[in-house]
Tab-separated table of C-alpha atoms in Angstrom:
chain	number	residue	atom	x	y	z
Y	1	MET	CA	-21.425	5.379	-10.080
Y	2	GLY	CA	-23.254	8.358	-11.455
Y	3	LEU	CA	-27.005	9.135	-11.217
Y	4	ALA	CA	-29.284	8.789	-14.280
Y	5	THR	CA	-31.417	11.724	-15.292
Y	6	ASN	CA	-34.869	11.757	-13.774
Y	7	SER	CA	-37.116	11.405	-16.758
Y	8	THR	CA	-40.553	13.157	-16.456
Y	9	THR	CA	-42.051	12.125	-19.769
Y	10	CYS	CA	-45.390	10.264	-19.882
Y	11	LEU	CA	-44.890	6.680	-20.882
Y	12	VAL	CA	-48.276	6.635	-22.731
Y	13	CYS	CA	-48.377	9.723	-24.819
Y	14	GLY	CA	-44.892	11.188	-24.386
Y	15	ILE	CA	-46.087	14.488	-22.846
Y	16	LYS	CA	-43.906	16.135	-20.195
Y	17	LEU	CA	-45.364	15.361	-16.799
Y	18	VAL	CA	-46.127	17.745	-14.095
Y	19	LYS	CA	-45.862	17.268	-10.227
Y	20	ASN	CA	-49.012	16.102	-8.655
Y	21	GLY	CA	-48.325	15.974	-4.844
Y	22	ARG	CA	-46.681	13.161	-3.036
Y	23	HIS	CA	-47.403	9.517	-2.299
Y	24	ARG	CA	-48.145	8.640	1.372
Y	25	SER	CA	-44.478	7.249	1.486
Y	26	GLY	CA	-43.187	10.643	0.571
Y	27	THR	CA	-42.384	9.724	-3.090
Y	28	GLN	CA	-43.101	12.470	-5.662
Y	29	ARG	CA	-46.281	11.885	-7.770
Y	30	TRP	CA	-46.426	12.835	-11.414
Y	31	ARG	CA	-49.458	13.476	-13.646
Y	32	CYS	CA	-49.692	13.734	-17.462
Y	33	PRO	CA	-51.740	16.984	-18.421
Y	34	SER	CA	-52.811	15.360	-21.661
Y	35	CYS	CA	-54.109	11.792	-20.783
Y	36	GLY	CA	-54.299	12.196	-17.034
Y	37	ALA	CA	-52.116	9.234	-16.252
Y	38	SER	CA	-50.656	9.347	-12.709
Y	39	SER	CA	-47.477	7.538	-11.574
Y	40	THR	CA	-44.594	7.637	-9.275
Y	41	ARG	CA	-41.057	7.272	-10.525
Y	42	ARG	CA	-38.817	4.513	-8.980
Y	43	ARG	CA	-35.191	5.444	-8.920
Y	44	PRO	CA	-33.067	2.268	-8.466
Y	45	ASP	CA	-29.962	4.255	-9.220
Y	46	VAL	CA	-30.668	6.584	-6.291
Y	47	THR	CA	-31.455	3.597	-4.062
Y	48	ARG	CA	-28.301	1.815	-4.876
Y	49	ARG	CA	-26.137	4.960	-4.489
Y	50	GLU	CA	-27.718	5.501	-0.928
Y	51	GLN	CA	-26.913	1.787	-0.199
Y	52	LEU	CA	-23.377	2.353	-1.369
Y	53	ARG	CA	-23.101	5.515	0.784
Y	54	GLU	CA	-24.368	3.646	3.782
Y	55	PHE	CA	-21.935	0.680	3.081
Y	56	VAL	CA	-18.841	2.857	2.701
Y	57	SER	CA	-19.761	5.077	5.773
Y	58	TRP	CA	-19.898	1.793	7.867
Y	59	LEU	CA	-16.719	0.440	6.287
Y	60	ILE	CA	-14.524	3.343	7.138
Y	61	GLY	CA	-16.280	4.273	10.283
Y	62	LYS	CA	-16.570	2.839	13.771
Y	63	ALA	CA	-20.115	1.712	13.987
Y	64	THR	CA	-21.112	-2.039	13.909
Y	65	GLN	CA	-23.439	-3.347	11.259
Y	66	ALA	CA	-26.198	-3.553	13.790
Y	67	GLU	CA	-25.677	0.162	14.848
Y	68	ALA	CA	-25.593	1.105	11.155
Y	69	ASP	CA	-28.794	-0.661	10.485
Y	70	GLY	CA	-30.566	0.163	13.644
Y	71	THR	CA	-31.333	-3.509	14.377
Y	72	ALA	CA	-30.136	-6.202	16.724
Y	73	SER	CA	-28.245	-8.226	14.360
Y	74	GLY	CA	-27.497	-6.067	11.268
Y	75	ARG	CA	-28.791	-8.907	8.975
Y	76	SER	CA	-30.852	-6.522	6.728
Y	77	PHE	CA	-27.814	-4.207	6.413
Y	78	ARG	CA	-25.690	-7.133	5.026
Y	79	ARG	CA	-28.465	-8.243	2.642
Y	80	ARG	CA	-29.063	-4.682	1.404
Y	81	THR	CA	-25.379	-3.902	0.828
Y	82	ALA	CA	-24.056	-7.275	-0.223
Y	83	TRP	CA	-23.599	-6.091	-3.753
Y	84	CYS	CA	-21.341	-3.268	-2.701
Y	85	TRP	CA	-18.278	-5.631	-2.218
Y	86	ASP	CA	-18.307	-5.979	-6.109
Y	87	LEU	CA	-17.366	-2.359	-6.614
Y	88	SER	CA	-13.744	-1.314	-6.674
Y	89	PRO	CA	-12.827	2.222	-5.652
Y	90	ARG	CA	-10.323	4.370	-7.693
Y	91	LEU	CA	-8.364	7.419	-7.173
Y	92	GLY	CA	-7.963	8.670	-10.714
Y	93	PRO	CA	-4.760	9.410	-12.528
Y	94	ALA	CA	-2.088	11.177	-10.424
Y	95	GLU	CA	-0.923	14.310	-12.446
Y	96	THR	CA	0.864	16.489	-9.861
Y	97	ILE	CA	4.713	16.185	-9.795
Y	98	TYR	CA	5.927	16.172	-6.203
Y	99	HIS	CA	9.373	16.923	-4.737
Y	100	ALA	CA	9.478	13.605	-2.923
Y	101	VAL	CA	7.352	10.425	-2.878
Y	102	LEU	CA	7.440	7.831	-0.113
Y	103	VAL	CA	6.739	4.145	-0.762
Y	104	ASP	CA	6.239	1.131	1.497
Y	105	GLY	CA	4.489	-2.061	1.683
Y	106	ILE	CA	1.991	-3.602	4.125
Y	107	TRP	CA	0.786	-7.151	4.363
Y	108	ILE	CA	-2.900	-7.765	4.246
Y	109	GLY	CA	-3.376	-11.442	4.709
Y	110	THR	CA	-1.338	-13.270	1.963
Y	111	TRP	CA	-1.315	-10.143	-0.201
Y	112	CYS	CA	1.118	-7.294	-0.019
Y	113	LEU	CA	-0.069	-3.713	-0.575
Y	114	LEU	CA	2.384	-1.166	-1.941
Y	115	ILE	CA	1.434	2.544	-1.226
Y	116	ALA	CA	2.863	5.688	-2.751
Y	117	LEU	CA	2.589	8.749	-0.541
Y	118	SER	CA	3.592	12.315	-1.417
Y	119	ASP	CA	5.756	14.354	0.854
Y	120	THR	CA	2.642	16.564	1.423
Y	121	GLY	CA	0.681	13.456	2.806
Y	122	ARG	CA	-1.459	12.575	-0.214
Y	123	VAL	CA	-1.976	9.037	-1.177
Y	124	LEU	CA	-1.035	8.813	-4.984
Y	125	ALA	CA	-1.513	5.188	-5.874
Y	126	TRP	CA	-1.509	1.669	-4.570
Y	127	GLN	CA	-0.649	-1.725	-5.910
Y	128	TRP	CA	-1.515	-5.243	-4.737
Y	129	CYS	CA	0.996	-8.030	-5.325
Y	130	ALA	CA	2.020	-11.395	-3.916
Y	131	ARG	CA	5.332	-10.152	-2.832
Y	132	GLU	CA	7.662	-7.202	-3.380
Y	133	THR	CA	9.261	-7.738	-6.690
Y	134	THR	CA	10.615	-5.481	-9.429
Y	135	ALA	CA	7.454	-5.904	-11.531
Y	136	ALA	CA	5.183	-4.986	-8.585
Y	137	TRP	CA	7.130	-1.848	-7.703
Y	138	THR	CA	7.308	-0.934	-11.470
Y	139	ALA	CA	3.545	-1.244	-11.615
Y	140	LEU	CA	3.217	1.067	-8.639
Y	141	LEU	CA	5.740	3.704	-9.977
Y	142	ASP	CA	4.225	3.810	-13.429
Y	143	GLN	CA	1.021	5.210	-11.910
Y	144	VAL	CA	2.776	8.274	-10.471
Y	145	PRO	CA	4.768	11.109	-12.357
Y	146	ALA	CA	8.385	10.831	-11.560
Y	147	PRO	CA	9.331	13.065	-8.508
Y	148	GLY	CA	12.655	14.417	-7.526
Y	149	ILE	CA	13.370	12.005	-4.634
Y	150	LEU	CA	11.992	8.625	-3.743
Y	151	VAL	CA	12.136	7.607	0.002
Y	152	SER	CA	11.893	3.898	0.793
Y	153	ASP	CA	12.689	1.231	3.307
Y	154	GLY	CA	14.911	-0.573	0.881
Y	155	GLY	CA	12.328	-3.197	-0.322
Y	156	SER	CA	13.531	-6.022	-2.514
Y	157	GLY	CA	13.207	-5.234	-6.236
Y	158	LEU	CA	12.761	-1.517	-5.740
Y	159	PRO	CA	16.206	-0.402	-7.010
Y	160	SER	CA	15.710	-2.161	-10.261
Y	161	ALA	CA	12.154	-0.722	-10.621
Y	162	LEU	CA	13.433	2.782	-9.862
Y	163	ARG	CA	16.051	2.546	-12.549
Y	164	GLN	CA	13.452	1.382	-15.087
Y	165	ALA	CA	10.494	3.716	-14.173
Y	166	TRP	CA	12.143	6.832	-12.755
Y	167	PRO	CA	15.822	6.847	-13.971
Y	168	GLU	CA	16.409	10.477	-12.971
Y	169	THR	CA	14.975	10.227	-9.553
Y	170	LYS	CA	17.220	10.251	-6.523
Y	171	HIS	CA	16.920	7.577	-3.731
Y	172	GLN	CA	16.769	8.043	-0.051
Y	173	ARG	CA	16.998	5.088	2.225
Y	174	CYS	CA	14.760	5.368	5.314
Y	175	LEU	CA	17.141	5.798	8.196
Y	176	PHE	CA	14.827	4.417	10.747
Y	177	HIS	CA	14.309	1.097	8.857
Y	178	LEU	CA	18.119	0.937	8.362
Y	179	GLN	CA	18.625	1.275	12.144
Y	180	MET	CA	16.009	-1.357	12.771
Y	181	ASN	CA	17.655	-3.776	10.331
Y	182	ILE	CA	21.049	-3.305	11.874
Y	183	THR	CA	19.534	-3.803	15.400
Y	184	ARG	CA	17.903	-7.060	14.096
Y	185	HIS	CA	21.397	-8.320	13.140
Y	186	LEU	CA	23.310	-7.047	16.151
Y	187	THR	CA	20.624	-6.953	18.860
Y	188	ARG	CA	20.076	-3.943	21.122
Y	189	ASN	CA	23.205	-4.925	23.259
Y	190	PRO	CA	25.944	-6.458	21.084
Y	191	ARG	CA	28.397	-8.511	22.940
Y	192	THR	CA	31.480	-7.568	20.958
Y	193	ASN	CA	33.221	-4.182	20.830
Y	194	ALA	CA	32.951	-4.202	17.025
Y	195	GLY	CA	29.158	-4.894	17.128
Y	196	ARG	CA	28.635	-2.045	19.703
Y	197	ALA	CA	30.696	0.367	17.736
Y	198	LEU	CA	28.930	-0.390	14.398
Y	199	ARG	CA	25.539	-0.166	15.889
Y	200	ARG	CA	26.390	3.195	17.551
Y	201	LEU	CA	27.605	4.467	14.208
Y	202	VAL	CA	24.243	3.650	12.602
Y	203	MET	CA	22.140	5.045	15.428
Y	204	ASP	CA	24.136	8.320	15.147
Y	205	LEU	CA	22.749	8.748	11.630
Y	206	SER	CA	19.698	10.528	13.220
Y	207	ASP	CA	21.989	13.345	14.408
Y	208	ILE	CA	23.421	14.131	11.017
Y	209	LEU	CA	21.987	17.234	9.540
Y	210	ASP	CA	24.657	18.898	7.360
Y	211	GLU	CA	27.345	17.991	4.900
Y	212	GLN	CA	30.316	18.244	7.330
Y	213	ALA	CA	28.642	15.918	9.796
Y	214	ALA	CA	28.099	13.403	6.903
Y	215	ILE	CA	31.748	13.492	6.028
Y	216	ASN	CA	32.799	12.940	9.614
Y	217	TRP	CA	30.426	10.015	9.919
Y	218	GLN	CA	31.966	8.306	6.900
Y	219	LEU	CA	35.422	8.874	8.214
Y	220	ARG	CA	34.378	7.120	11.507
Y	221	LEU	CA	32.941	4.241	9.415
Y	222	GLU	CA	36.257	3.878	7.650
Y	223	GLN	CA	38.053	3.927	10.940
Y	224	TRP	CA	35.745	1.111	12.186
Y	225	TRP	CA	36.647	-0.928	9.069
Y	226	GLN	CA	40.283	-0.414	9.665
Y	227	THR	CA	39.926	-1.586	13.226
Y	228	PHE	CA	37.387	-4.340	13.046
Y	229	GLY	CA	37.072	-5.203	9.367
Y	230	HIS	CA	39.124	-8.346	9.600
Y	231	LEU	CA	36.386	-9.856	11.940
Y	232	THR	CA	33.969	-9.862	9.040
Y	233	ARG	CA	36.283	-12.279	7.090
Y	234	GLU	CA	37.164	-14.603	9.775
Y	235	ARG	CA	35.933	-18.309	9.356
Y	236	THR	CA	35.545	-21.139	11.632
Y	237	LEU	CA	34.675	-24.905	11.451
Y	238	LEU	CA	30.938	-25.249	12.332
Y	239	LYS	CA	29.240	-28.309	14.039
Y	240	ASN	CA	28.040	-29.539	10.657
Y	241	GLY	CA	31.606	-29.984	9.428
Y	242	ARG	CA	31.571	-26.958	7.182
Y	243	PHE	CA	33.377	-23.731	7.368
Y	244	GLY	CA	31.320	-20.590	8.043
Y	245	PHE	CA	31.858	-16.962	9.107
Y	246	THR	CA	32.748	-16.680	12.714
Y	247	HIS	CA	30.885	-13.456	13.249
Y	248	ASP	CA	28.098	-13.911	10.845
Y	249	ARG	CA	25.733	-11.317	12.296
Y	250	LEU	CA	28.459	-8.695	12.400
Y	251	ARG	CA	29.335	-9.490	8.798
Y	252	LYS	CA	25.645	-9.076	7.681
Y	253	ALA	CA	25.259	-5.728	9.382
Y	254	TRP	CA	28.550	-4.460	7.901
Y	255	LEU	CA	27.548	-5.558	4.378
Y	256	LEU	CA	24.176	-3.777	4.695
Y	257	VAL	CA	25.916	-0.486	5.879
Y	258	ARG	CA	28.533	-0.783	3.116
Y	259	LEU	CA	25.742	-1.310	0.544
Y	260	VAL	CA	23.747	1.765	1.255
Y	261	VAL	CA	27.003	3.876	1.532
Y	262	ARG	CA	28.147	2.712	-1.899
Y	263	ASN	CA	24.629	3.281	-3.414
Y	264	ASP	CA	24.844	6.949	-2.023
Y	265	VAL	CA	21.297	6.745	-0.564
Y	266	LEU	CA	21.990	7.676	3.052
Y	267	PHE	CA	22.509	11.492	2.846
Y	268	THR	CA	20.181	12.505	-0.052
Y	269	HIS	CA	18.141	14.545	2.497
Y	270	ILE	CA	21.177	16.831	3.176
Y	271	THR	CA	21.446	17.785	-0.457
Y	272	TYR	CA	17.779	17.931	-1.527
Y	273	GLY	CA	15.916	18.661	1.722
Y	274	ASN	CA	13.608	15.628	1.395
Y	275	PRO	CA	12.255	13.512	4.268
Y	276	ARG	CA	14.723	11.006	5.574
Y	277	THR	CA	12.218	8.422	6.947
Y	278	THR	CA	8.986	6.859	5.797
Y	279	SER	CA	7.307	7.786	9.098
Y	280	ALA	CA	4.278	9.340	7.380
Y	281	LEU	CA	3.637	6.065	5.663
Y	282	GLU	CA	4.038	4.081	8.849
Y	283	SER	CA	1.335	6.304	10.418
Y	284	LEU	CA	-0.950	5.588	7.554
Y	285	ASN	CA	-0.299	1.812	7.825
Y	286	ALA	CA	-1.103	1.954	11.548
Y	287	ARG	CA	-4.490	3.494	10.536
Y	288	ILE	CA	-5.027	0.611	8.113
Y	289	ARG	CA	-4.316	-1.896	10.806
Y	290	ASP	CA	-6.768	-0.147	13.173
Y	291	LEU	CA	-9.453	-0.242	10.467
Y	292	LEU	CA	-8.937	-4.033	10.018
Y	293	ARG	CA	-9.108	-4.672	13.780
Y	294	ARG	CA	-12.393	-2.831	13.920
Y	295	HIS	CA	-13.726	-5.175	11.239
Y	296	ARG	CA	-11.795	-8.294	12.390
Y	297	GLY	CA	-13.348	-11.452	11.050
Y	298	MET	CA	-13.756	-10.385	7.467
Y	299	THR	CA	-12.477	-12.576	4.530
Y	300	GLU	CA	-9.200	-11.668	2.980
Y	301	GLU	CA	-11.042	-10.313	-0.077
Y	302	HIS	CA	-13.180	-8.070	2.074
Y	303	ARG	CA	-10.200	-6.766	3.970
Y	304	ARG	CA	-8.574	-5.788	0.745
Y	305	ARG	CA	-11.745	-3.864	-0.257
Y	306	ALA	CA	-11.989	-2.181	3.028
Y	307	VAL	CA	-8.351	-0.876	2.694
Y	308	GLU	CA	-9.021	0.263	-0.790
Y	309	TRP	CA	-12.105	2.310	0.271
Y	310	PHE	CA	-10.189	3.729	3.174
Y	311	LEU	CA	-7.455	4.960	0.977
Y	312	ALA	CA	-9.803	6.330	-1.604
Y	313	THR	CA	-11.988	8.203	0.840
Y	314	ARG	CA	-8.917	9.587	2.584
Y	315	GLU	CA	-8.066	11.519	-0.597
Y	316	LEU	CA	-11.406	12.105	-2.290
Y	317	PRO	CA	-14.728	13.425	-1.004
Y	318	LEU	CA	-17.205	10.658	-0.409
Y	319	GLU	CA	-19.435	11.558	-3.366
Y	320	GLN	CA	-16.540	11.735	-5.707
Y	321	ALA	CA	-15.178	8.393	-4.595
Y	322	LEU	CA	-18.657	6.862	-5.136
Y	323	ASP	CA	-18.663	8.253	-8.704
Y	324	LEU	CA	-15.209	6.809	-9.453
Y	325	ALA	CA	-16.140	3.284	-8.110
Y	326	GLN	CA	-16.151	0.637	-10.869
Y	327	PRO	CA	-17.599	-2.948	-11.007
Y	328	ILE	CA	-15.072	-5.783	-10.729
Y	329	THR	CA	-14.610	-7.730	-13.982
Y	330	PRO	CA	-12.984	-11.029	-14.099
Y	331	GLU	CA	-9.578	-11.042	-15.692
Y	332	THR	CA	-8.325	-13.516	-18.211
Y	333	ARG	CA	-6.272	-16.192	-16.466
Y	334	PRO	CA	-2.770	-17.142	-17.919
Y	335	GLU	CA	-2.647	-20.177	-20.125
Y	336	PRO	CA	-1.309	-23.354	-18.231
Y	337	ARG	CA	2.213	-24.332	-18.861
Y	338	HIS	CA	2.773	-27.344	-21.123
Y	339	ASP	CA	6.167	-28.566	-20.519
Y	340	ASP	CA	7.844	-31.446	-18.754
Y	341	GLN	CA	8.825	-29.380	-15.683
Y	342	ILE	CA	6.794	-30.177	-12.621
Y	343	THR	CA	5.749	-26.953	-11.135
Y	344	PRO	CA	3.092	-25.917	-8.450
Y	345	THR	CA	-0.342	-24.961	-9.769
Y	346	LEU	CA	-0.639	-21.357	-10.799
Y	347	TYR	CA	-3.516	-19.505	-9.221
Y	348	GLY	CA	-3.270	-16.262	-11.324
Y	349	GLN	CA	-1.233	-14.252	-8.945
Y	350	GLY	CA	1.490	-12.690	-11.250
Y	351	LEU	CA	2.616	-11.544	-14.553
Y	352	ASP	CA	4.432	-14.828	-14.460
Y	353	ALA	CA	4.952	-17.465	-11.765
Y	354	THR	CA	7.021	-15.077	-9.770
Y	355	GLU	CA	5.516	-11.659	-9.980
Y	356	GLY	CA	2.209	-11.893	-8.185
Y	357	LEU	CA	0.097	-9.164	-9.969
Y	358	TRP	CA	-2.834	-10.991	-11.510
Y	359	ALA	CA	-6.111	-10.939	-9.672
Y	360	ARG	CA	-7.221	-14.199	-7.901
Y	361	SER	CA	-10.502	-15.634	-9.185
Y	362	GLY	CA	-11.633	-12.334	-10.633
Y	363	TRP	CA	-10.794	-10.169	-7.667
Y	364	ALA	CA	-9.640	-6.702	-8.527
Y	365	GLY	CA	-5.969	-6.746	-8.321
Y	366	ARG	CA	-4.914	-3.266	-8.636
Y	367	GLY	CA	-6.131	0.065	-7.197
């Protein structure tokens, strides 16, 4: 949203105007030395830029609308800045190649926001989607140059997107999220010896800082399998008359640990010195939640716009962020399906019915 040039040419005879004092409101007066015409210049572009600056300052700040407006209700502030919701902030293209990039998702209402953060703490890109899918992750990764390492919490669809977008990039599974997932399966106090031993193994990952410790940990995991592995295959007759796994939670925890070990995503940080958790992104997500709590009551669309402005102004000076803002334009909806299959009505949320990347009713779907 750039500013137009302030023209100082007479609209009557085309002669360059000269300054002629100021209006009682403080506005600069201009006078034509040829015909004597006097006028003041209205600058709607300057006015709208000031309104946008006021709007963004309120949106990312802690003041209420009434405090920002200096009135009891903030009604004039809302009327003056209502058009600002129709501008979408941008970061500009990411060009720097980083050693490691952290990615994670946060739910904003019914939308999921995927964020890419560098290991130096810079927000590189974001992507809105209906849920974490391969297409959604690919759309995010395509906005950022391929780094050496990707650190993630193991979101669904990410491994496939990583192979497509960044085939040479190594993958590090967030150890904290892995520990939380295992705790969810086994609880904090497992009842069986097998569960307690497996959870202890996973919690000990935080203490592994060198290659020899990683080898010893894998030997301990193999020993656990030799001792308790048979429990993950045992079946029993359930109350519904069907056979199921006797130790279902233990089995799920073991399969998760076995998967990350086979994919070689646990100890990437030992070889390449990258972060081993997505804690920096979790801290950013906490600030986003705090922002939305301060502005609780907003519609889902306005919450999305607030988060976009928060991320944009976190990385760019306010004036540059205002310059990069673009009006929202309605996107073309997909053609309805004409087949005999009965399917739910599509609301324009995805590249197809499963991806969730299209904008809803013209809402800007991607940052």
